[in-house]
Short mmCIF file of C-alpha atoms in Angstrom, two decimals:
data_model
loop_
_atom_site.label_atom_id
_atom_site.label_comp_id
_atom_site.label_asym_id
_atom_site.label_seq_id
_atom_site.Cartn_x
_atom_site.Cartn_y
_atom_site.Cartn_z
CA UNK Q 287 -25.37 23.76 48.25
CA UNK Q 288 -28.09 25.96 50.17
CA UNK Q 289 -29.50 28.91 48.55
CA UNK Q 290 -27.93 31.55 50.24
CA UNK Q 291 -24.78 31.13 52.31
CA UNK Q 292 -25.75 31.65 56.00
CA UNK Q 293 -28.15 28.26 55.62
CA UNK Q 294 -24.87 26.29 54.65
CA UNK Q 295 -24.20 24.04 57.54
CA UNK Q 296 -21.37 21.33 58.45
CA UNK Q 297 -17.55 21.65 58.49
CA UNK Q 298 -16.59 22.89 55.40
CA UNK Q 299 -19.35 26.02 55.92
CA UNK Q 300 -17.94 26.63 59.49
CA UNK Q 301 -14.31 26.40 58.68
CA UNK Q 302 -15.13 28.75 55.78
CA UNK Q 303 -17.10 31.41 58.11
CA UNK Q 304 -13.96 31.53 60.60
CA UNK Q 305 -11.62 31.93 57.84
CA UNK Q 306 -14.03 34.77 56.36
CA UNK Q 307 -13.81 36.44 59.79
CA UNK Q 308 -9.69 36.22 60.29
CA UNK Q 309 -9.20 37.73 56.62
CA UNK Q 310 -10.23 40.66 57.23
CA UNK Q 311 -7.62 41.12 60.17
CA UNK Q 312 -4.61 40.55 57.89
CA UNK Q 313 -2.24 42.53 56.05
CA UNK Q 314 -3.33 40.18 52.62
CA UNK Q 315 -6.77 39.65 53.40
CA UNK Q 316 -6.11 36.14 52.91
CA UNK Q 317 -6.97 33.25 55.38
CA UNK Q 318 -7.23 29.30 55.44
CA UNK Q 319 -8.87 27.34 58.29
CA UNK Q 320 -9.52 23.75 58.23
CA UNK Q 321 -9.00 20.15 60.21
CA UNK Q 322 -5.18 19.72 60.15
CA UNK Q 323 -2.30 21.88 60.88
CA UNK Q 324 -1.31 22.25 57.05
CA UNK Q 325 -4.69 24.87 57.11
CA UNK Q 326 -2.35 26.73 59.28
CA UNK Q 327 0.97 26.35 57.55
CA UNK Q 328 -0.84 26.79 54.02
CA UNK Q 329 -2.38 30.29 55.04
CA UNK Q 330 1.06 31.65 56.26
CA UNK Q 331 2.70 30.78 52.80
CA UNK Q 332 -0.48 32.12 50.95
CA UNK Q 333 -0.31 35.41 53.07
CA UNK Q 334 3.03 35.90 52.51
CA UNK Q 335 2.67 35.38 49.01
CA UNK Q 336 -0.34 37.80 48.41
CA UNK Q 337 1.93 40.09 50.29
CA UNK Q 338 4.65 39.70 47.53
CA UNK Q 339 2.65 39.77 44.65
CA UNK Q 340 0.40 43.17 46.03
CA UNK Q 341 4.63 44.75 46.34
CA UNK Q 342 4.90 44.00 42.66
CA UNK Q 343 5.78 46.61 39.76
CA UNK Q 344 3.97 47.03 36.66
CA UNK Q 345 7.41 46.22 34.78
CA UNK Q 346 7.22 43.12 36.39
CA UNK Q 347 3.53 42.27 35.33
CA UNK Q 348 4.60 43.45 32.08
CA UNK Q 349 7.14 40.77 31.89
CA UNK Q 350 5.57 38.05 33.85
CA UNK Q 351 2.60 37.88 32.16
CA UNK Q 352 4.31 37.43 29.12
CA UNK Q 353 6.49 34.59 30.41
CA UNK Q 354 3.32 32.98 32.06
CA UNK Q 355 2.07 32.73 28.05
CA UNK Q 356 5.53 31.00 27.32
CA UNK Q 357 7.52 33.50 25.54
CA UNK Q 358 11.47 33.36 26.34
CA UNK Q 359 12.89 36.01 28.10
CA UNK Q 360 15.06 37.26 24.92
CA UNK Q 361 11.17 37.28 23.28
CA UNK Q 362 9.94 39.27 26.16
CA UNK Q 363 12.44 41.58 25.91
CA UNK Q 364 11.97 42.44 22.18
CA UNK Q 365 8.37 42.87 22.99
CA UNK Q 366 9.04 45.30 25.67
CA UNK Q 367 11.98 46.81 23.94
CA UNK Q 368 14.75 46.58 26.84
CA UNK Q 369 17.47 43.74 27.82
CA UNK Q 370 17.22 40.15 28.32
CA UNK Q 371 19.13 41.33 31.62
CA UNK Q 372 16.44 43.86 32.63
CA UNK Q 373 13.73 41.54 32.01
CA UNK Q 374 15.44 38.80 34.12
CA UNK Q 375 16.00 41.76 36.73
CA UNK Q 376 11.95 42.54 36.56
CA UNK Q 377 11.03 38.48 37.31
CA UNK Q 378 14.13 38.35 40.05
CA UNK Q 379 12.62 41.09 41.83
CA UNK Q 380 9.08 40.38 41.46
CA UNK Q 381 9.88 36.84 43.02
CA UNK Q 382 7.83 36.07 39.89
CA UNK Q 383 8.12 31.99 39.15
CA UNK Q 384 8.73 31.42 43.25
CA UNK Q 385 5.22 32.93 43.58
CA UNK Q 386 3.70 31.04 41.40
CA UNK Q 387 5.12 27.94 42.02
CA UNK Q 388 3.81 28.78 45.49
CA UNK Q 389 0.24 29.38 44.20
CA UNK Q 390 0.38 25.67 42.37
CA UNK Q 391 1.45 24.32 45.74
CA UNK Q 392 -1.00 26.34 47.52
CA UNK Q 393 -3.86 24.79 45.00
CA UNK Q 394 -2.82 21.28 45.64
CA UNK Q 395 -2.87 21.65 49.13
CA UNK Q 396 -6.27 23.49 49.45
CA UNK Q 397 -7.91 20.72 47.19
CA UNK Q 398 -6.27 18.04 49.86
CA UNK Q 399 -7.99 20.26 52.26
CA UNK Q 400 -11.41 20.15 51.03
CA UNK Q 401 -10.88 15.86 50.45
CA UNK Q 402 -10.49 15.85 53.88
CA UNK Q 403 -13.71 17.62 54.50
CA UNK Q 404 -15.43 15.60 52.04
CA UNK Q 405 -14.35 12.42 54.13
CA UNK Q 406 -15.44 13.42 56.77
#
């Protein structure tokens, strides 16, 4: 890795700099560019996932970050003090575990990516 940046050089530093460049032109501020067409299919799902998660409630953080540490949703709702019914209603709405299971896929994929760079 160069010192700063600008001195990095070969693919992974150019597709990198274009993808820098397109983010800032999107409603998510998210963008993935890279030697295949899955770059391409990979940054729509991770756009319209940031665009989910940024629509989120803090109810819903409430309750998904307590499921994300493992606790049932009859345990999140005694924490919280409503419903299991209302804290199902907060994860439905926040498209909570679809999101994330997007994000895992999303993770895979972008460390496929950067093999392929590697290879090359």
């Amino acid at each position: 890795m160069p010192k700063e940046t600008r001195a990095g050089r070969g693919p992974a530093f150019e597709y990198a700099r274009v993808a820098v460049e397109r983010s800032k032109n999107t409603n998510a501020h998210v963008a993935v560019h890279g030697p295949s067409h899955e770059a391409t299919r990979l940054e729509a799902e991770l756009q319209l996932t940031a665009c989910i998660v940024a629509k989120r409630r803090a109810t819903a953080w409430e309750a998904g970050t307590l499921a994300d540490e493992g606790l049932t949703q009859q345990q999140i709702a005694k924490e919280l003090g409503i419903t299991q019914q209302a804290v199902s209603s907060r994860l439905s709405a926040a498209l909570w575990f679809e999101a994330n299971r997007m994000m895992d896929e999303a993770a895979k994929s972008l460390t496929r990516q950067l093999k392929m760079l590697g290879e090359s």
